Amino acid sequence: MRESQNPYILEMRNIFKSFGGVNALRDVSFQCRPGTVHALVGENGAGKSTLIKILAGALLPDSGEIIFKGQKHQSFSTRKALNSGISVIYQELALVSQMTVAENIFLGREPRKYFGIVDKKRLKIEAKKLLKQLGFEVDMDMEVGEMTVAYQQMVEIAKALSKNADLIIMDEPSAILAGHELDQLFLIIESLKKRGVTIIYISHRLEEVFRIANEVTILKDGQLVGTKPIKDLSRGELVKMMVGRTLEEVFPVSFNQLGNPVLQVEEISTKTILNQVSFNLREGEILGVAGMVGSGRTELARAIFGADPLTSGTIKIKGQDVVFKNPADAIRSKISLVPEDRKNHGLFTKLSILNNITLPILSKISRWGFTDKKKENEIVERERQIHSIDMTSGNQEVQYLSGGNQQKVVLSKSLQTIPEVIIMDEPTRGVDVGAKFEIYQLIRQLNKDGIAILMISSELPEILGLSDRILVMREGKIVAELTPNETNEEMIIEFATTNTQQSVP
Amino acid sequence: MKRSFFQKHAIILIVYALILVLVVIGAFNSEHFLTLRNLTNVMRQAAYLGTAALGEMMVILIAGIDLSVGSLVKLCVLVSAILMDGDPDNVWMAVSLTLGLGLSVGLIHAFLINELNMSPFVVTFASLFILKGISLSITTKPIGRASRDFLMLYSEKIAGIYVIIFFFIILILMMMFLLNKTIFGKHIYAIGGNLSVAQLSGISVKRVRYGVYSLCSVLAAATGLLWLMRMGVGDPVIGNGLELNVIIAVVIGGTSLFGGRGTVIGVLGGVLLLTFTDNLLVILGVSQFYSGLIKGLIFVAAVSLYKMENR
Ligand SMILES: Nc1ncnc2c1ncn2[C@@H]1O[C@H](COP(=O)(O)OP(=O)(O)OP(=O)(O)O)[C@@H](O)[C@H]1O
Ligand SMILES: [Mg+2]
């Protein structure tokens, strides 16, 4: 009797989907067992997000069928998917920034009293309970737009949990989480699994996949490569299935030619959170900044870049005191920022790739106010090769690129102005393994030309593998300065979470 | 991280501070200004602009726009005057058919926007001309007649306040309730804040649009009825350029033209500010020709103040 029953909670059969000329998915089929974590991996643009958007009813497949809990569906609508017990954490966060935390969590499913009146009290209590479960205490009345992306991510997770779904899909939920938050996420996944909830987990961080997944499905160029139990695979094998070749995951070595300090930050404080932060950044150096969510890393980047005003302290560029009233001042002093939030701060998603990349240097490549189309095309082609951006042409709108490819465009854009200092906030957020190491090479290469880099990252392997020096932040202060070969992940997490303080020069 | 009360409500405070400035100027320049009579008059006038503005506000909150408000008011004045034709027995029929006309116009707007994917700007811009065209093809001279008791309502009072002001206060309370307490209201803010997120959250965007555009047009029709109450006849000059005044009031009140942000109290402030300005100009004996100029300046000043506070 049991034998004949369907062992899968979800089957997707022969899914096809194309956007104009792009075949995003070709004949993809896969199955999920109930109460397991099923990882979905593949390079940027492989079709992972497209597949789960179809499952969530956000996109219609060209053909194929979905069988969920024994019921066959030609396609879903978002409502239908929600009602039948599927909930999704989208890669590009799906929150309304003008609304509060609590309102966002229950958007579309507000607890009601009668006649469609919202039960505000219950709304807040329930939201608070959910976030507490996530080990997270925030003001329920805070507007989501005022929070950092990592906090927003936690709200997004709470939102997905609140739906009591049987299947939760997480599209790169961890891309900007680290340490404590990540552990919390994994604890939650474990407990969901115990309750019989099925999870589809998309991530480019393979160590996570090995840590939590039971099975893994690999996509490449819109096609299925295969589904395997995770214990049958080694990391190398998995990478090979994703990329199609073996990949040497080695960090480029430092050139070790540190010059004079270019950026000197002296005891700066802001209204946001920064409290007496000081450090030097030297020519040709990569200075890594580690820390938990809310430790003030993004705020540090914003303060240096002139986006938040200083309340005290000074910033020197090449020994000269500078005051940046706004980012334009900072750019003029040859500082460039790769922002954390690409959708709101980094890109014009409705403009083409070409327009995005060449925007910072338009005046340089145009004559009498006319842009030089040929030159622009050359630049885009060059950038496509350097960053291996998966795109149809330079005229494609950025909003239609996959998440990782959008990130590559952000990077490329901020490097156009040939800066002297680059501040990178989560530079490889959502970038696939192959491209990640290409970006590392590129970052190192920039060093060779004397460019100094301040790299904020939640990925400790990246911090350890690439930095010349590491700063650890906690509660708006720098609590440790470390050298990569004298430290390890545990030590960094220790500093980022506990109260011990090491002397800072 | 959290914004203080003052920061959060800065927009509204600015608007009401400006109103206060006008009141002070008025009080110093004319003994008639601060009389109860003048102030109730201003309130009554505010109800005209305000009724239409509250509808427009809903539309702007979902990042739409309704340019047809003025033309619809004009058509509704004519239609209601013709239907009533001075006969007290026709009042209910005329009122309900006029509101029904508003409802249908709103539904058509939403239909074109929802089902044919047309932009709100195009749909309601076309509607501005079509409705105006229909009105002027009906008549270019005053037409029809309000019944006597309908006309009397203009100067009648309930519990010591004019019926019209009473109606306006009820409308304000209803709108506040709708936007702050109901799910419909939350969905309005969500759609204006981020359309795709609203869709992904399973909100029926189309249904909300039908509701919002109908509400806006019904309130325009109601404004038409208020005008009939005041004029007694269907005068085809009513409603000229009204849509712009309405939009200005909504925006001065702190409603974002990109949607998702705005409050009833703010819009009320915008409406009062414009009405006081007009009243003050009359009292000071300034030519009406300057009215547009001054309103334009207030508009720019208000919006630039918001920009500064949002920096
Ligand atoms: N709305 C769209 N219009 C046109 N092309 C699209 C659209 N959405 C996705 N694509 C294309 O489909 C392909 C698959 O994209 P998808 O977002 O599914 O990739 P992904 O595997 O999630 O990548 P990443 O790891 O970078 O998030 C890409 O080539 C992308 O450019
Ligand atoms: Mg994706």
JSON list of C-alpha atoms in Angstrom, two decimals, chain A residues 167-292:
[
{"chain": "A", "resi": 167, "resn": "LEU", "atom": "CA", "xyz": [7.12, 23.73, 1.24]},
{"chain": "A", "resi": 168, "resn": "ILE", "atom": "CA", "xyz": [9.41, 26.67, 1.83]},
{"chain": "A", "resi": 169, "resn": "ILE", "atom": "CA", "xyz": [11.62, 27.83, -0.97]},
{"chain": "A", "resi": 170, "resn": "MET", "atom": "CA", "xyz": [14.64, 29.90, -0.07]},
{"chain": "A", "resi": 171, "resn": "ASP", "atom": "CA", "xyz": [16.45, 31.64, -2.91]},
{"chain": "A", "resi": 172, "resn": "GLU", "atom": "CA", "xyz": [19.86, 32.58, -1.51]},
{"chain": "A", "resi": 173, "resn": "PRO", "atom": "CA", "xyz": [18.63, 33.46, 1.97]},
{"chain": "A", "resi": 174, "resn": "SER", "atom": "CA", "xyz": [22.14, 33.40, 3.34]},
{"chain": "A", "resi": 175, "resn": "ALA", "atom": "CA", "xyz": [23.91, 35.60, 0.80]},
{"chain": "A", "resi": 176, "resn": "ILE", "atom": "CA", "xyz": [24.42, 38.37, 3.34]},
{"chain": "A", "resi": 177, "resn": "LEU", "atom": "CA", "xyz": [24.12, 36.55, 6.62]},
{"chain": "A", "resi": 178, "resn": "ALA", "atom": "CA", "xyz": [27.04, 35.43, 8.73]},
{"chain": "A", "resi": 179, "resn": "GLY", "atom": "CA", "xyz": [27.91, 33.70, 11.95]},
{"chain": "A", "resi": 180, "resn": "HIS", "atom": "CA", "xyz": [25.13, 33.95, 14.44]},
{"chain": "A", "resi": 181, "resn": "GLU", "atom": "CA", "xyz": [22.36, 34.75, 11.98]},
{"chain": "A", "resi": 182, "resn": "LEU", "atom": "CA", "xyz": [23.40, 31.90, 9.75]},
{"chain": "A", "resi": 183, "resn": "ASP", "atom": "CA", "xyz": [23.43, 29.46, 12.65]},
{"chain": "A", "resi": 184, "resn": "GLN", "atom": "CA", "xyz": [20.00, 30.70, 13.60]},
{"chain": "A", "resi": 185, "resn": "LEU", "atom": "CA", "xyz": [18.76, 30.11, 10.08]},
{"chain": "A", "resi": 186, "resn": "PHE", "atom": "CA", "xyz": [20.12, 26.58, 10.08]},
{"chain": "A", "resi": 187, "resn": "LEU", "atom": "CA", "xyz": [18.56, 25.83, 13.46]},
{"chain": "A", "resi": 188, "resn": "ILE", "atom": "CA", "xyz": [15.24, 26.95, 12.08]},
{"chain": "A", "resi": 189, "resn": "ILE", "atom": "CA", "xyz": [15.66, 24.82, 8.99]},
{"chain": "A", "resi": 190, "resn": "GLU", "atom": "CA", "xyz": [16.41, 21.82, 11.22]},
{"chain": "A", "resi": 191, "resn": "SER", "atom": "CA", "xyz": [13.30, 22.37, 13.28]},
{"chain": "A", "resi": 192, "resn": "LEU", "atom": "CA", "xyz": [11.15, 22.89, 10.21]},
{"chain": "A", "resi": 193, "resn": "LYS", "atom": "CA", "xyz": [12.47, 19.62, 8.84]},
{"chain": "A", "resi": 194, "resn": "LYS", "atom": "CA", "xyz": [11.50, 17.85, 12.05]},
{"chain": "A", "resi": 195, "resn": "ARG", "atom": "CA", "xyz": [7.98, 19.21, 11.66]},
{"chain": "A", "resi": 196, "resn": "GLY", "atom": "CA", "xyz": [7.84, 17.61, 8.22]},
{"chain": "A", "resi": 197, "resn": "VAL", "atom": "CA", "xyz": [8.27, 20.82, 6.24]},
{"chain": "A", "resi": 198, "resn": "THR", "atom": "CA", "xyz": [10.14, 20.49, 2.96]},
{"chain": "A", "resi": 199, "resn": "ILE", "atom": "CA", "xyz": [12.73, 23.06, 2.02]},
{"chain": "A", "resi": 200, "resn": "ILE", "atom": "CA", "xyz": [14.23, 23.95, -1.32]},
{"chain": "A", "resi": 201, "resn": "TYR", "atom": "CA", "xyz": [17.45, 25.79, -0.64]},
{"chain": "A", "resi": 202, "resn": "ILE", "atom": "CA", "xyz": [19.36, 27.77, -3.23]},
{"chain": "A", "resi": 203, "resn": "SER", "atom": "CA", "xyz": [22.86, 28.96, -2.41]},
{"chain": "A", "resi": 204, "resn": "HIS", "atom": "CA", "xyz": [26.22, 29.59, -3.97]},
{"chain": "A", "resi": 205, "resn": "ARG", "atom": "CA", "xyz": [27.95, 28.81, -0.70]},
{"chain": "A", "resi": 206, "resn": "LEU", "atom": "CA", "xyz": [28.59, 25.13, -1.16]},
{"chain": "A", "resi": 207, "resn": "GLU", "atom": "CA", "xyz": [29.72, 24.55, 2.42]},
{"chain": "A", "resi": 208, "resn": "GLU", "atom": "CA", "xyz": [26.15, 25.38, 3.44]},
{"chain": "A", "resi": 209, "resn": "VAL", "atom": "CA", "xyz": [24.77, 22.91, 0.96]},
{"chain": "A", "resi": 210, "resn": "PHE", "atom": "CA", "xyz": [26.94, 20.18, 2.44]},
{"chain": "A", "resi": 211, "resn": "ARG", "atom": "CA", "xyz": [25.95, 21.21, 5.92]},
{"chain": "A", "resi": 212, "resn": "ILE", "atom": "CA", "xyz": [22.18, 21.12, 5.62]},
{"chain": "A", "resi": 213, "resn": "ALA", "atom": "CA", "xyz": [21.02, 19.48, 2.39]},
{"chain": "A", "resi": 214, "resn": "ASN", "atom": "CA", "xyz": [19.84, 15.90, 1.98]},
{"chain": "A", "resi": 215, "resn": "GLU", "atom": "CA", "xyz": [19.72, 15.98, -1.78]},
{"chain": "A", "resi": 216, "resn": "VAL", "atom": "CA", "xyz": [21.02, 18.35, -4.39]},
{"chain": "A", "resi": 217, "resn": "THR", "atom": "CA", "xyz": [19.79, 19.15, -7.89]},
{"chain": "A", "resi": 218, "resn": "ILE", "atom": "CA", "xyz": [22.22, 20.77, -10.30]},
{"chain": "A", "resi": 219, "resn": "LEU", "atom": "CA", "xyz": [21.19, 23.02, -13.18]},
{"chain": "A", "resi": 220, "resn": "LYS", "atom": "CA", "xyz": [23.40, 24.25, -15.95]},
{"chain": "A", "resi": 221, "resn": "ASP", "atom": "CA", "xyz": [22.40, 26.61, -18.78]},
{"chain": "A", "resi": 222, "resn": "GLY", "atom": "CA", "xyz": [18.74, 25.95, -18.14]},
{"chain": "A", "resi": 223, "resn": "GLN", "atom": "CA", "xyz": [19.09, 22.18, -18.26]},
{"chain": "A", "resi": 224, "resn": "LEU", "atom": "CA", "xyz": [19.08, 19.52, -15.61]},
{"chain": "A", "resi": 225, "resn": "VAL", "atom": "CA", "xyz": [22.48, 18.01, -14.86]},
{"chain": "A", "resi": 226, "resn": "GLY", "atom": "CA", "xyz": [21.21, 15.65, -12.20]},
{"chain": "A", "resi": 227, "resn": "THR", "atom": "CA", "xyz": [19.88, 15.05, -8.70]},
{"chain": "A", "resi": 228, "resn": "LYS", "atom": "CA", "xyz": [22.06, 13.28, -6.11]},
{"chain": "A", "resi": 229, "resn": "PRO", "atom": "CA", "xyz": [22.04, 12.53, -2.40]},
{"chain": "A", "resi": 230, "resn": "ILE", "atom": "CA", "xyz": [24.56, 14.93, -0.94]},
{"chain": "A", "resi": 231, "resn": "LYS", "atom": "CA", "xyz": [26.54, 12.20, 0.80]},
{"chain": "A", "resi": 232, "resn": "ASP", "atom": "CA", "xyz": [27.44, 10.68, -2.57]},
{"chain": "A", "resi": 233, "resn": "LEU", "atom": "CA", "xyz": [29.24, 13.83, -3.64]},
{"chain": "A", "resi": 234, "resn": "SER", "atom": "CA", "xyz": [32.46, 15.59, -2.80]},
{"chain": "A", "resi": 235, "resn": "ARG", "atom": "CA", "xyz": [32.80, 19.33, -3.12]},
{"chain": "A", "resi": 236, "resn": "GLY", "atom": "CA", "xyz": [35.00, 18.95, -6.16]},
{"chain": "A", "resi": 237, "resn": "GLU", "atom": "CA", "xyz": [32.50, 16.68, -7.87]},
{"chain": "A", "resi": 238, "resn": "LEU", "atom": "CA", "xyz": [29.66, 19.07, -7.17]},
{"chain": "A", "resi": 239, "resn": "VAL", "atom": "CA", "xyz": [31.60, 22.02, -8.55]},
{"chain": "A", "resi": 240, "resn": "LYS", "atom": "CA", "xyz": [32.44, 20.02, -11.62]},
{"chain": "A", "resi": 241, "resn": "MET", "atom": "CA", "xyz": [28.79, 19.23, -12.23]},
{"chain": "A", "resi": 242, "resn": "MET", "atom": "CA", "xyz": [27.91, 22.90, -11.87]},
{"chain": "A", "resi": 243, "resn": "VAL", "atom": "CA", "xyz": [30.68, 24.46, -13.89]},
{"chain": "A", "resi": 244, "resn": "GLY", "atom": "CA", "xyz": [31.35, 21.62, -16.31]},
{"chain": "A", "resi": 245, "resn": "ARG", "atom": "CA", "xyz": [35.03, 21.51, -15.49]},
{"chain": "A", "resi": 246, "resn": "THR", "atom": "CA", "xyz": [37.22, 21.13, -12.45]},
{"chain": "A", "resi": 247, "resn": "LEU", "atom": "CA", "xyz": [37.86, 24.37, -10.71]},
{"chain": "A", "resi": 248, "resn": "GLU", "atom": "CA", "xyz": [40.80, 25.29, -8.60]},
{"chain": "A", "resi": 249, "resn": "GLU", "atom": "CA", "xyz": [39.47, 27.27, -5.70]},
{"chain": "A", "resi": 250, "resn": "VAL", "atom": "CA", "xyz": [42.57, 29.16, -4.71]},
{"chain": "A", "resi": 251, "resn": "PHE", "atom": "CA", "xyz": [42.74, 32.74, -3.56]},
{"chain": "A", "resi": 252, "resn": "PRO", "atom": "CA", "xyz": [45.18, 34.93, -5.46]},
{"chain": "A", "resi": 253, "resn": "VAL", "atom": "CA", "xyz": [48.23, 35.81, -3.38]},
{"chain": "A", "resi": 254, "resn": "SER", "atom": "CA", "xyz": [48.95, 39.27, -2.11]},
{"chain": "A", "resi": 255, "resn": "PHE", "atom": "CA", "xyz": [51.51, 41.34, -3.98]},
{"chain": "A", "resi": 256, "resn": "ASN", "atom": "CA", "xyz": [52.74, 42.47, -0.61]},
{"chain": "A", "resi": 257, "resn": "GLN", "atom": "CA", "xyz": [53.73, 45.87, -1.83]},
{"chain": "A", "resi": 258, "resn": "LEU", "atom": "CA", "xyz": [51.92, 48.12, 0.53]},
{"chain": "A", "resi": 259, "resn": "GLY", "atom": "CA", "xyz": [52.50, 51.81, -0.07]},
{"chain": "A", "resi": 260, "resn": "ASN", "atom": "CA", "xyz": [51.60, 54.92, 1.88]},
{"chain": "A", "resi": 261, "resn": "PRO", "atom": "CA", "xyz": [48.27, 55.32, 3.61]},
{"chain": "A", "resi": 262, "resn": "VAL", "atom": "CA", "xyz": [45.67, 56.65, 1.17]},
{"chain": "A", "resi": 263, "resn": "LEU", "atom": "CA", "xyz": [42.72, 56.67, 3.48]},
{"chain": "A", "resi": 264, "resn": "GLN", "atom": "CA", "xyz": [43.10, 57.60, 7.12]},
{"chain": "A", "resi": 265, "resn": "VAL", "atom": "CA", "xyz": [40.02, 57.40, 9.27]},
{"chain": "A", "resi": 266, "resn": "GLU", "atom": "CA", "xyz": [40.43, 59.00, 12.67]},
{"chain": "A", "resi": 267, "resn": "GLU", "atom": "CA", "xyz": [37.92, 58.47, 15.45]},
{"chain": "A", "resi": 268, "resn": "ILE", "atom": "CA", "xyz": [34.84, 59.00, 13.35]},
{"chain": "A", "resi": 269, "resn": "SER", "atom": "CA", "xyz": [31.37, 58.73, 14.85]},
{"chain": "A", "resi": 270, "resn": "THR", "atom": "CA", "xyz": [27.96, 59.11, 13.28]},
{"chain": "A", "resi": 271, "resn": "LYS", "atom": "CA", "xyz": [24.38, 59.40, 14.37]},
{"chain": "A", "resi": 272, "resn": "THR", "atom": "CA", "xyz": [23.77, 55.93, 12.97]},
{"chain": "A", "resi": 273, "resn": "ILE", "atom": "CA", "xyz": [25.97, 53.65, 15.04]},
{"chain": "A", "resi": 274, "resn": "LEU", "atom": "CA", "xyz": [29.66, 54.35, 14.45]},
{"chain": "A", "resi": 275, "resn": "ASN", "atom": "CA", "xyz": [31.58, 55.09, 17.60]},
{"chain": "A", "resi": 276, "resn": "GLN", "atom": "CA", "xyz": [35.15, 56.37, 17.40]},
{"chain": "A", "resi": 277, "resn": "VAL", "atom": "CA", "xyz": [36.28, 54.26, 14.48]},
{"chain": "A", "resi": 278, "resn": "SER", "atom": "CA", "xyz": [39.90, 54.61, 13.36]},
{"chain": "A", "resi": 279, "resn": "PHE", "atom": "CA", "xyz": [42.00, 52.79, 10.80]},
{"chain": "A", "resi": 280, "resn": "ASN", "atom": "CA", "xyz": [44.42, 53.29, 7.93]},
{"chain": "A", "resi": 281, "resn": "LEU", "atom": "CA", "xyz": [44.14, 51.90, 4.45]},
{"chain": "A", "resi": 282, "resn": "ARG", "atom": "CA", "xyz": [47.29, 51.75, 2.40]},
{"chain": "A", "resi": 283, "resn": "GLU", "atom": "CA", "xyz": [48.00, 51.75, -1.30]},
{"chain": "A", "resi": 284, "resn": "GLY", "atom": "CA", "xyz": [47.76, 48.29, -2.76]},
{"chain": "A", "resi": 285, "resn": "GLU", "atom": "CA", "xyz": [46.07, 46.85, 0.29]},
{"chain": "A", "resi": 286, "resn": "ILE", "atom": "CA", "xyz": [42.94, 44.85, 0.79]},
{"chain": "A", "resi": 287, "resn": "LEU", "atom": "CA", "xyz": [41.50, 45.57, 4.20]},
{"chain": "A", "resi": 288, "resn": "GLY", "atom": "CA", "xyz": [38.76, 43.13, 5.12]},
{"chain": "A", "resi": 289, "resn": "VAL", "atom": "CA", "xyz": [35.95, 44.18, 7.45]},
{"chain": "A", "resi": 290, "resn": "ALA", "atom": "CA", "xyz": [34.10, 41.40, 9.24]},
{"chain": "A", "resi": 291, "resn": "GLY", "atom": "CA", "xyz": [31.26, 41.59, 11.74]},
{"chain": "A", "resi": 292, "resn": "MET", "atom": "CA", "xyz": [27.73, 40.53, 12.48]}
]
